[in-house]
């Protein structure tokens, strides 16, 4: 009995150590993830991370029976979902079941109904824009499930667009598509007398669409229909950000900042000066269905694309991004700016103390941390580098009141797993079964239940969140 007790304690400690190591690594490293702060209750908020272009450790098989293989990084479009517990600074995987969006990047997404649900549209399931999608999904944290929503009069497929919500509708705008789909979009605008001349082979879009929130979120048999609104009146661009902002009277607008566009008669990724980057801010009036450039007093942030944006206390905050096609360190940014419709000014927030590395394609969201609004960032890519070499999985929050960054989760992207590839999936079940001979069936059954029980906890979102 004493031997069994010692063995039990040893295996229990080993299993706990394994689970701790697995949680401490966090999500796979990536760029262009979806990051959103969702409210499960009125007192608890969690950061949700989903999708992006990243990499995972896999076993390179060689030799007899595939044994002896080394670990390697495999680039993929991720479809995993994680939640970050702000108090314990711990990541938990979410098992959302078999139905969910295909792995992708550069999707449009927005929280709705006081951040109680998450809506996702489009994005790209492979690197090429020809794999863009036009599907619409809703995620409910209470159920821990995705639900695909059928729609009518659906806009052309796209990526790098924006999606926001007002009181009654979801608003989707712009992005990049294939030449064929972009031409279809421009033809529709022309048919309605809203078209404009575009350069041959244009891929980026200027169309704006709205769809009622109620039938999308209510999970009813009613099929919601997209309605086209006023097109963007300036040069099209993608990789911009869209967020909402209120003026001093409480009126809400879609705020559209930055992005890039391929220069006239230039070919993509062939010349370092082929792209034009923007730093203008445009406002879309939901009620009047009208665009206007936001008045600005004083200096503006440097032009950029593939940055992140969020709204904190009715001010637009932007972070990071890319300002040049050159694959150099100076091509990515780490600055934080805010814009107020009250003062009509941009403010540069120079941080006190440590700060995250410059990056583009970060996940960015507003979040309540320690009782105050913060800007949260997750992952992204630094330069010079690549998806395998310099993508990240760190978490930082920025307090505008104190101009301070706090690192809540350090990147583990440079760490190679200490386990053999065959052990990456978790404790070896076959080995536990073999213990039945030495320690008895009851002990082995307990270990099996404990092993699978921990995996099942990922499905119960409330448990780690509310502890």
Coordinates of C-alpha atoms in Angstrom, one line a residue:
X1 CA 0.0 0.0 0.0
X2 CA 2.8 2.4 0.8
X3 CA 4.4 1.7 -2.6
X4 CA 1.1 2.4 -4.3
X5 CA 0.7 5.6 -2.4
X6 CA 4.1 6.8 -3.4
X7 CA 3.5 5.8 -7.0
X8 CA 0.1 7.5 -7.0
X9 CA 1.7 10.8 -5.7
X10 CA 4.5 10.6 -8.3
X11 CA 2.1 10.1 -11.2
X12 CA -0.3 12.8 -9.9
X13 CA 2.6 15.3 -9.7
X14 CA 3.8 14.3 -13.2
X15 CA 0.4 14.8 -14.7
X16 CA 0.0 18.2 -13.0
X17 CA 3.5 19.2 -14.3
X18 CA 2.5 18.2 -17.8
X19 CA -0.7 20.1 -17.7
X20 CA 1.0 23.2 -16.4
X21 CA 3.6 23.0 -19.1
X22 CA 0.9 22.7 -21.7
X23 CA -1.0 25.7 -20.5
X24 CA 2.1 27.8 -20.1
X25 CA 3.0 27.6 -23.8
X26 CA -0.2 29.4 -24.7
X27 CA -1.7 29.5 -28.2
X28 CA 0.4 28.7 -31.3
X29 CA 2.3 31.8 -32.6
X30 CA 0.5 33.7 -35.4
X31 CA -0.3 37.0 -37.2
X32 CA -3.7 38.5 -38.0
X33 CA -5.6 36.8 -35.2
X34 CA -9.1 37.8 -34.1
X35 CA -9.0 39.3 -30.6
X36 CA -12.2 40.3 -28.7
X37 CA -13.2 41.0 -25.1
X38 CA -16.4 39.2 -24.4
X39 CA -18.6 39.5 -21.3
X40 CA -19.9 36.3 -19.8
X41 CA -21.5 38.0 -16.9
X42 CA -21.8 41.6 -15.8
X43 CA -18.6 41.2 -13.6
X44 CA -16.4 39.0 -15.7
X45 CA -14.7 39.7 -19.0
X46 CA -12.4 37.4 -21.1
X47 CA -10.2 37.9 -24.1
X48 CA -11.0 35.5 -26.9
X49 CA -8.4 34.7 -29.6
X50 CA -9.2 32.9 -32.8
X51 CA -7.7 32.1 -36.1
X52 CA -4.8 33.8 -38.0
X53 CA -1.9 32.6 -40.1
X54 CA 0.6 30.8 -37.8
X55 CA 2.6 27.7 -37.2
X56 CA 2.5 24.6 -35.0
X57 CA 5.1 22.0 -34.0
X58 CA 4.8 18.8 -35.9
X59 CA 6.9 15.7 -36.1
X60 CA 9.1 15.2 -39.2
X61 CA 8.7 11.5 -39.9
X62 CA 11.6 9.4 -41.2
X63 CA 13.1 6.1 -40.5
X64 CA 11.4 2.8 -40.0
X65 CA 7.8 3.3 -38.9
X66 CA 8.2 7.0 -38.8
X67 CA 10.2 6.9 -35.6
X68 CA 13.1 9.2 -34.8
X69 CA 11.6 12.2 -36.5
X70 CA 12.5 15.7 -35.3
X71 CA 10.2 18.5 -34.6
X72 CA 9.5 21.1 -37.3
X73 CA 7.3 24.2 -37.7
X74 CA 4.4 23.8 -40.0
X75 CA 2.7 27.0 -41.3
X76 CA -1.1 26.8 -41.4
X77 CA -4.3 28.8 -41.2
X78 CA -5.4 28.2 -37.6
X79 CA -8.9 27.5 -36.6
X80 CA -8.2 27.1 -32.8
X81 CA -9.9 29.2 -30.2
X82 CA -8.6 30.3 -26.9
X83 CA -9.6 32.4 -23.9
X84 CA -7.3 34.4 -21.7
X85 CA -8.1 34.6 -18.1
X86 CA -7.1 38.1 -17.1
X87 CA -6.7 37.5 -13.3
X88 CA -4.6 34.4 -13.5
X89 CA -2.9 35.4 -16.8
X90 CA -3.6 31.9 -18.2
X91 CA -4.7 30.6 -21.6
X92 CA -7.4 28.0 -21.9
X93 CA -8.3 26.3 -25.2
X94 CA -12.0 26.3 -26.2
X95 CA -13.4 23.2 -27.8
X96 CA -16.2 24.6 -29.8
X97 CA -17.2 21.3 -31.4
X98 CA -17.3 20.2 -35.0
X99 CA -19.1 23.2 -36.5
X100 CA -17.1 26.4 -36.9
X101 CA -15.4 28.7 -39.4
X102 CA -12.6 27.2 -41.5
X103 CA -9.2 28.4 -40.4
X104 CA -8.5 31.8 -41.9
X105 CA -6.9 35.3 -41.5
X106 CA -7.9 38.9 -42.3
X107 CA -11.5 38.3 -41.4
X108 CA -13.9 41.0 -40.3
X109 CA -15.3 40.6 -36.8
X110 CA -17.1 42.6 -34.1
X111 CA -18.6 42.0 -30.6
X112 CA -22.3 42.7 -30.3
X113 CA -25.0 43.1 -27.7
X114 CA -22.8 44.5 -24.9
X115 CA -20.0 42.1 -26.0
X116 CA -22.1 39.1 -25.2
X117 CA -21.6 37.6 -28.7
X118 CA -19.1 37.7 -31.5
X119 CA -19.8 38.0 -35.2
X120 CA -17.3 37.0 -38.0
X121 CA -17.5 37.5 -41.7
X122 CA -15.3 36.5 -44.6
X123 CA -11.5 36.3 -44.5
X124 CA -9.1 34.1 -46.4
X125 CA -8.6 30.4 -45.8
X126 CA -5.2 30.4 -47.7
X127 CA -2.5 33.0 -48.4
X128 CA -3.9 33.9 -51.9
X129 CA -6.8 36.3 -52.1
X130 CA -8.6 33.9 -54.4
X131 CA -9.5 31.8 -51.3
X132 CA -11.5 34.6 -49.7
X133 CA -14.8 33.8 -48.2
X134 CA -18.2 35.5 -47.8
X135 CA -19.6 33.4 -44.9
X136 CA -21.2 34.8 -41.7
X137 CA -20.8 33.2 -38.3
X138 CA -21.9 34.0 -34.7
X139 CA -20.1 32.8 -31.6
X140 CA -21.9 32.6 -28.3
X141 CA -19.5 32.3 -25.2
X142 CA -22.4 31.1 -23.0
X143 CA -22.9 28.0 -25.3
X144 CA -19.3 27.8 -26.4
X145 CA -20.4 27.3 -30.0
X146 CA -20.2 28.8 -33.5
X147 CA -23.3 29.0 -35.7
X148 CA -23.3 29.8 -39.4
X149 CA -25.9 32.3 -40.5
X150 CA -27.4 32.1 -44.0
X151 CA -28.0 35.5 -45.7
X152 CA -29.5 36.9 -48.9
X153 CA -28.0 39.4 -51.4
X154 CA -24.6 38.5 -49.9
X155 CA -21.7 40.9 -50.9
X156 CA -18.7 39.5 -52.9
X157 CA -16.2 37.5 -50.9
X158 CA -13.3 39.4 -49.4
X159 CA -10.5 39.8 -46.8
X160 CA -8.9 42.8 -45.0
X161 CA -12.3 44.5 -44.6
X162 CA -14.0 45.9 -41.5
X163 CA -17.1 44.9 -39.6
X164 CA -18.7 47.0 -36.9
X165 CA -22.1 47.2 -35.3
X166 CA -24.5 50.0 -34.4
X167 CA -27.7 49.8 -32.4
X168 CA -29.7 48.0 -35.2
X169 CA -27.3 46.7 -37.9
X170 CA -24.0 45.1 -38.7
X171 CA -22.0 47.3 -41.2
X172 CA -19.4 45.7 -43.5
X173 CA -17.1 47.8 -45.6
X174 CA -14.2 47.5 -48.1
X175 CA -11.4 45.0 -48.2
X176 CA -9.7 43.2 -51.0
X177 CA -11.0 40.5 -53.4
X178 CA -10.1 38.9 -56.7
X179 CA -10.1 40.9 -59.9
X180 CA -13.3 39.2 -61.0
X181 CA -15.2 39.7 -57.8
X182 CA -14.0 43.3 -57.4
X183 CA -15.2 44.0 -61.0
X184 CA -18.6 42.5 -60.0
X185 CA -18.8 44.8 -57.0
X186 CA -17.9 47.9 -59.1
X187 CA -20.4 46.9 -61.8
X188 CA -23.2 46.7 -59.1
X189 CA -22.3 50.3 -58.0
X190 CA -22.4 51.5 -61.6
X191 CA -25.8 49.9 -62.1
X192 CA -27.1 52.0 -59.2
X193 CA -25.5 55.1 -60.5
X194 CA -22.8 55.1 -57.8
X195 CA -19.8 53.8 -59.8
X196 CA -16.5 55.5 -60.4
X197 CA -13.6 54.9 -62.7
X198 CA -11.1 52.4 -61.4
X199 CA -7.7 51.3 -62.7
X200 CA -7.7 48.0 -64.7
X201 CA -7.5 44.9 -62.6
X202 CA -8.4 46.7 -59.3
X203 CA -8.8 44.3 -56.4
X204 CA -9.7 46.5 -53.5
X205 CA -13.3 47.5 -52.8
X206 CA -15.2 50.6 -51.8
X207 CA -18.6 49.1 -51.2
X208 CA -20.5 49.3 -47.9
X209 CA -23.2 46.9 -46.8
X210 CA -25.6 46.7 -43.8
X211 CA -27.6 43.7 -42.4
X212 CA -30.1 43.8 -39.5
X213 CA -28.7 42.4 -36.3
X214 CA -31.8 40.8 -34.9
X215 CA -32.3 38.0 -37.4
X216 CA -28.6 37.3 -37.5
X217 CA -28.3 36.9 -33.8
X218 CA -31.7 35.5 -32.9
X219 CA -31.1 32.0 -34.4
X220 CA -34.5 32.0 -36.1
X221 CA -35.7 30.7 -39.5
X222 CA -35.8 34.3 -40.8
X223 CA -33.0 34.9 -43.4
X224 CA -31.4 38.3 -43.1
X225 CA -30.7 40.3 -46.2
X226 CA -27.7 42.6 -47.0
X227 CA -28.5 46.1 -48.2
X228 CA -25.9 48.2 -50.0
X229 CA -25.1 51.7 -48.7
X230 CA -23.0 54.7 -49.8
X231 CA -19.6 53.7 -51.3
X232 CA -16.4 55.1 -50.0
X233 CA -15.7 58.4 -51.8
X234 CA -11.9 58.2 -51.8
X235 CA -9.2 55.9 -53.0
X236 CA -9.9 52.3 -52.1
X237 CA -7.6 50.5 -49.7
X238 CA -7.3 47.4 -47.6
X239 CA -5.6 46.5 -44.3
X240 CA -7.3 49.5 -42.7
X241 CA -9.2 49.5 -39.4
X242 CA -12.8 50.2 -38.7
X243 CA -14.2 51.0 -35.2
X244 CA -17.0 53.1 -33.8
X245 CA -16.7 56.5 -32.2
X246 CA -19.3 58.9 -30.6
X247 CA -19.2 62.7 -30.8
X248 CA -20.0 65.1 -27.9
X249 CA -23.8 64.7 -28.7
X250 CA -23.5 60.9 -28.4
X251 CA -24.0 60.3 -32.2
X252 CA -22.2 57.1 -33.4
X253 CA -20.0 56.8 -36.5
X254 CA -17.9 54.2 -38.2
X255 CA -14.3 55.5 -38.0
X256 CA -12.1 54.2 -40.8
X257 CA -8.3 54.7 -40.6
X258 CA -5.2 53.9 -42.7
X259 CA -4.7 51.0 -45.1
X260 CA -2.8 50.7 -48.3
X261 CA -3.4 50.6 -52.0
X262 CA -1.4 49.4 -54.9
X263 CA 0.0 52.3 -57.0
X264 CA -1.3 52.8 -60.5
X265 CA -0.1 50.2 -62.9
X266 CA 2.1 48.6 -60.3
X267 CA 2.4 44.8 -59.7
X268 CA 2.0 43.4 -56.2
X269 CA 5.1 42.6 -54.2
X270 CA 7.5 43.4 -57.0
X271 CA 8.7 46.9 -56.0
X272 CA 9.4 48.3 -52.6
X273 CA 7.6 51.5 -53.5
X274 CA 4.6 49.9 -55.2
X275 CA 2.2 50.6 -52.4
X276 CA 0.7 53.9 -51.1
X277 CA 0.0 54.0 -47.4
X278 CA -2.7 56.2 -45.8
X279 CA -3.2 58.1 -42.5
X280 CA -6.5 59.8 -43.2
X281 CA -9.5 59.2 -40.9
X282 CA -12.9 58.9 -42.4
X283 CA -16.3 58.9 -40.7
X284 CA -19.4 57.1 -41.9
X285 CA -22.7 58.5 -40.7
X286 CA -25.0 55.5 -40.0
X287 CA -28.2 57.6 -40.0
X288 CA -27.5 59.7 -43.1
X289 CA -25.6 57.0 -45.0
X290 CA -22.9 59.4 -45.8
X291 CA -19.1 59.6 -45.7
X292 CA -16.9 62.5 -44.7
X293 CA -13.3 63.0 -43.8
X294 CA -12.8 63.7 -40.1
X295 CA -11.6 67.2 -39.3
X296 CA -8.1 67.1 -37.8
X297 CA -6.1 69.8 -35.9
X298 CA -2.4 69.3 -35.7
X299 CA -0.3 66.3 -36.5
X300 CA -1.5 62.8 -37.5
X301 CA -0.1 59.3 -37.0
X302 CA 2.3 58.0 -39.6
X303 CA 0.6 56.3 -42.6
X304 CA 0.2 52.5 -42.1
X305 CA -1.7 49.3 -42.8
X306 CA -2.4 46.1 -41.0
X307 CA -2.4 47.8 -37.6
X308 CA -5.0 47.4 -34.8
X309 CA -7.7 49.7 -33.5
X310 CA -10.2 49.8 -30.6
X311 CA -12.5 52.4 -29.0
X312 CA -11.8 53.4 -25.3
X313 CA -14.1 55.9 -23.7
X314 CA -15.3 57.3 -27.0
X315 CA -11.8 57.8 -28.4
X316 CA -10.2 55.8 -31.3
X317 CA -7.0 54.1 -30.3
X318 CA -4.6 52.7 -33.0
X319 CA -1.5 50.5 -32.4
X320 CA 1.4 49.3 -34.5
X321 CA 1.2 48.3 -38.2
X322 CA 3.4 48.4 -41.2
X323 CA 4.5 51.6 -43.0
X324 CA 6.7 50.1 -45.8
X325 CA 6.9 47.1 -48.1
X326 CA 10.6 46.7 -47.2
X327 CA 11.2 43.7 -44.9
X328 CA 13.2 45.8 -42.4
X329 CA 12.9 46.5 -38.8
X330 CA 11.9 50.1 -39.5
X331 CA 9.0 49.0 -41.6
X332 CA 6.9 48.1 -38.5
X333 CA 5.6 50.4 -35.8
X334 CA 4.9 50.1 -32.0
X335 CA 3.2 53.5 -31.4
X336 CA -0.1 54.2 -29.7
X337 CA -2.3 57.1 -30.9
X338 CA -5.8 58.2 -30.0
X339 CA -8.3 60.5 -31.7
X340 CA -11.1 62.5 -30.1
X341 CA -14.1 63.9 -31.9
X342 CA -14.4 66.5 -29.1
X343 CA -10.9 68.0 -29.6
X344 CA -10.5 66.9 -33.2
X345 CA -6.9 66.0 -32.4
X346 CA -4.6 63.0 -32.5
X347 CA -2.6 62.3 -29.3
X348 CA 0.6 60.3 -29.2
X349 CA 0.8 58.2 -26.0
X350 CA 4.5 57.7 -25.3
X351 CA 4.8 54.8 -22.9
X352 CA 6.6 54.9 -19.5
X353 CA 8.8 51.8 -19.0
X354 CA 8.8 48.7 -21.0
X355 CA 6.7 48.2 -24.2
X356 CA 5.9 45.4 -26.7
X357 CA 8.0 44.9 -29.7
X358 CA 7.0 46.7 -32.9
X359 CA 4.7 44.5 -35.1
X360 CA 2.1 44.4 -37.8
X361 CA -1.1 42.3 -38.0
X362 CA -1.6 42.2 -34.2
X363 CA -4.9 41.3 -32.6
X364 CA -6.2 44.4 -30.8
X365 CA -9.2 44.9 -28.6
X366 CA -10.5 47.1 -25.8
X367 CA -10.7 45.4 -22.4
X368 CA -11.5 46.2 -18.8
X369 CA -8.4 45.3 -16.7
X370 CA -8.1 46.1 -13.0
X371 CA -11.4 48.1 -13.3
X372 CA -10.1 50.5 -16.0
X373 CA -10.3 50.5 -19.8
X374 CA -7.1 49.2 -21.4
X375 CA -5.9 48.5 -24.9
X376 CA -5.1 44.8 -25.3
X377 CA -2.8 43.3 -28.0
X378 CA -2.0 39.7 -28.9
X379 CA 0.5 38.2 -31.3
X380 CA 1.5 39.7 -34.7
X381 CA 4.7 39.6 -36.7
X382 CA 8.0 41.6 -36.4
X383 CA 10.4 42.4 -39.1
X384 CA 12.7 41.3 -40.7
X385 CA 11.2 37.9 -40.4
X386 CA 8.5 35.5 -41.6
X387 CA 5.6 33.5 -40.2
X388 CA 7.9 30.8 -38.9
X389 CA 10.6 33.0 -37.5
X390 CA 9.0 36.1 -36.0
X391 CA 5.3 35.7 -35.3
X392 CA 4.4 36.1 -31.6
X393 CA 1.8 34.9 -29.0
X394 CA 2.4 37.5 -26.2
X395 CA -0.3 39.5 -24.5
X396 CA 0.1 43.1 -23.4
X397 CA -2.4 45.7 -22.1
X398 CA -1.9 49.5 -22.2
X399 CA -3.3 51.9 -19.7
X400 CA -3.9 55.3 -21.3
X401 CA -4.3 57.1 -18.0
X402 CA -0.8 56.1 -16.8
X403 CA 0.8 55.6 -20.3
X404 CA 2.0 52.2 -19.1
X405 CA 2.2 48.8 -20.8
X406 CA 1.8 45.6 -18.8
X407 CA 3.0 42.3 -20.2
X408 CA 0.5 39.6 -19.1
X409 CA 1.9 36.7 -21.1
X410 CA 5.4 36.5 -22.5
X411 CA 5.9 35.0 -26.0
X412 CA 6.9 31.4 -26.0
X413 CA 7.5 31.3 -29.8
X414 CA 11.3 30.8 -29.4
X415 CA 10.9 27.9 -27.1
X416 CA 11.1 24.4 -28.6
X417 CA 9.0 21.8 -26.7
X418 CA 11.0 19.7 -24.4
X419 CA 8.8 16.7 -25.0
X420 CA 9.2 14.3 -27.9
X421 CA 6.8 14.8 -30.8
X422 CA 4.8 11.8 -29.9
X423 CA 4.1 13.3 -26.5
X424 CA 2.8 16.6 -27.7
X425 CA -0.8 15.5 -27.7
X426 CA -0.8 14.7 -23.9
X427 CA -0.2 11.9 -21.5
X428 CA 0.2 8.5 -23.2
X429 CA -3.1 6.6 -22.6
X430 CA -1.6 3.2 -23.6
X431 CA 1.1 3.6 -20.9
X432 CA -1.6 4.4 -18.3
X433 CA -3.5 1.2 -19.3
X434 CA -0.3 -0.9 -18.7
X435 CA -0.2 0.4 -15.1
X436 CA -3.3 -1.7 -14.4
X437 CA -1.1 -4.8 -13.9
X438 CA 1.0 -3.2 -11.2
X439 CA -1.3 -0.7 -9.5
X440 CA -4.7 -2.1 -10.0
X441 CA -7.6 -1.2 -12.2
X442 CA -9.2 1.4 -9.9
X443 CA -6.0 3.5 -9.8
X444 CA -5.6 3.3 -13.6
X445 CA -9.2 4.2 -14.2
X446 CA -8.8 7.3 -11.9
X447 CA -5.8 8.4 -14.0
X448 CA -7.7 8.0 -17.2
X449 CA -10.7 9.9 -15.9
X450 CA -8.4 12.7 -14.7
X451 CA -6.6 12.9 -18.0
X452 CA -9.7 13.1 -20.2
X453 CA -11.5 15.2 -17.5
X454 CA -9.0 18.0 -17.9
X455 CA -9.5 18.0 -21.7
X456 CA -13.3 18.2 -21.2
X457 CA -12.9 21.2 -19.0
X458 CA -12.0 23.2 -22.1
X459 CA -15.6 22.9 -23.1
X460 CA -16.9 24.5 -19.9
X461 CA -16.0 28.1 -20.4
X462 CA -17.5 29.3 -17.1
X463 CA -15.3 27.2 -14.8
X464 CA -11.9 28.7 -15.3
X465 CA -13.4 32.2 -15.9
X466 CA -15.4 32.4 -12.7
X467 CA -13.0 30.9 -10.3

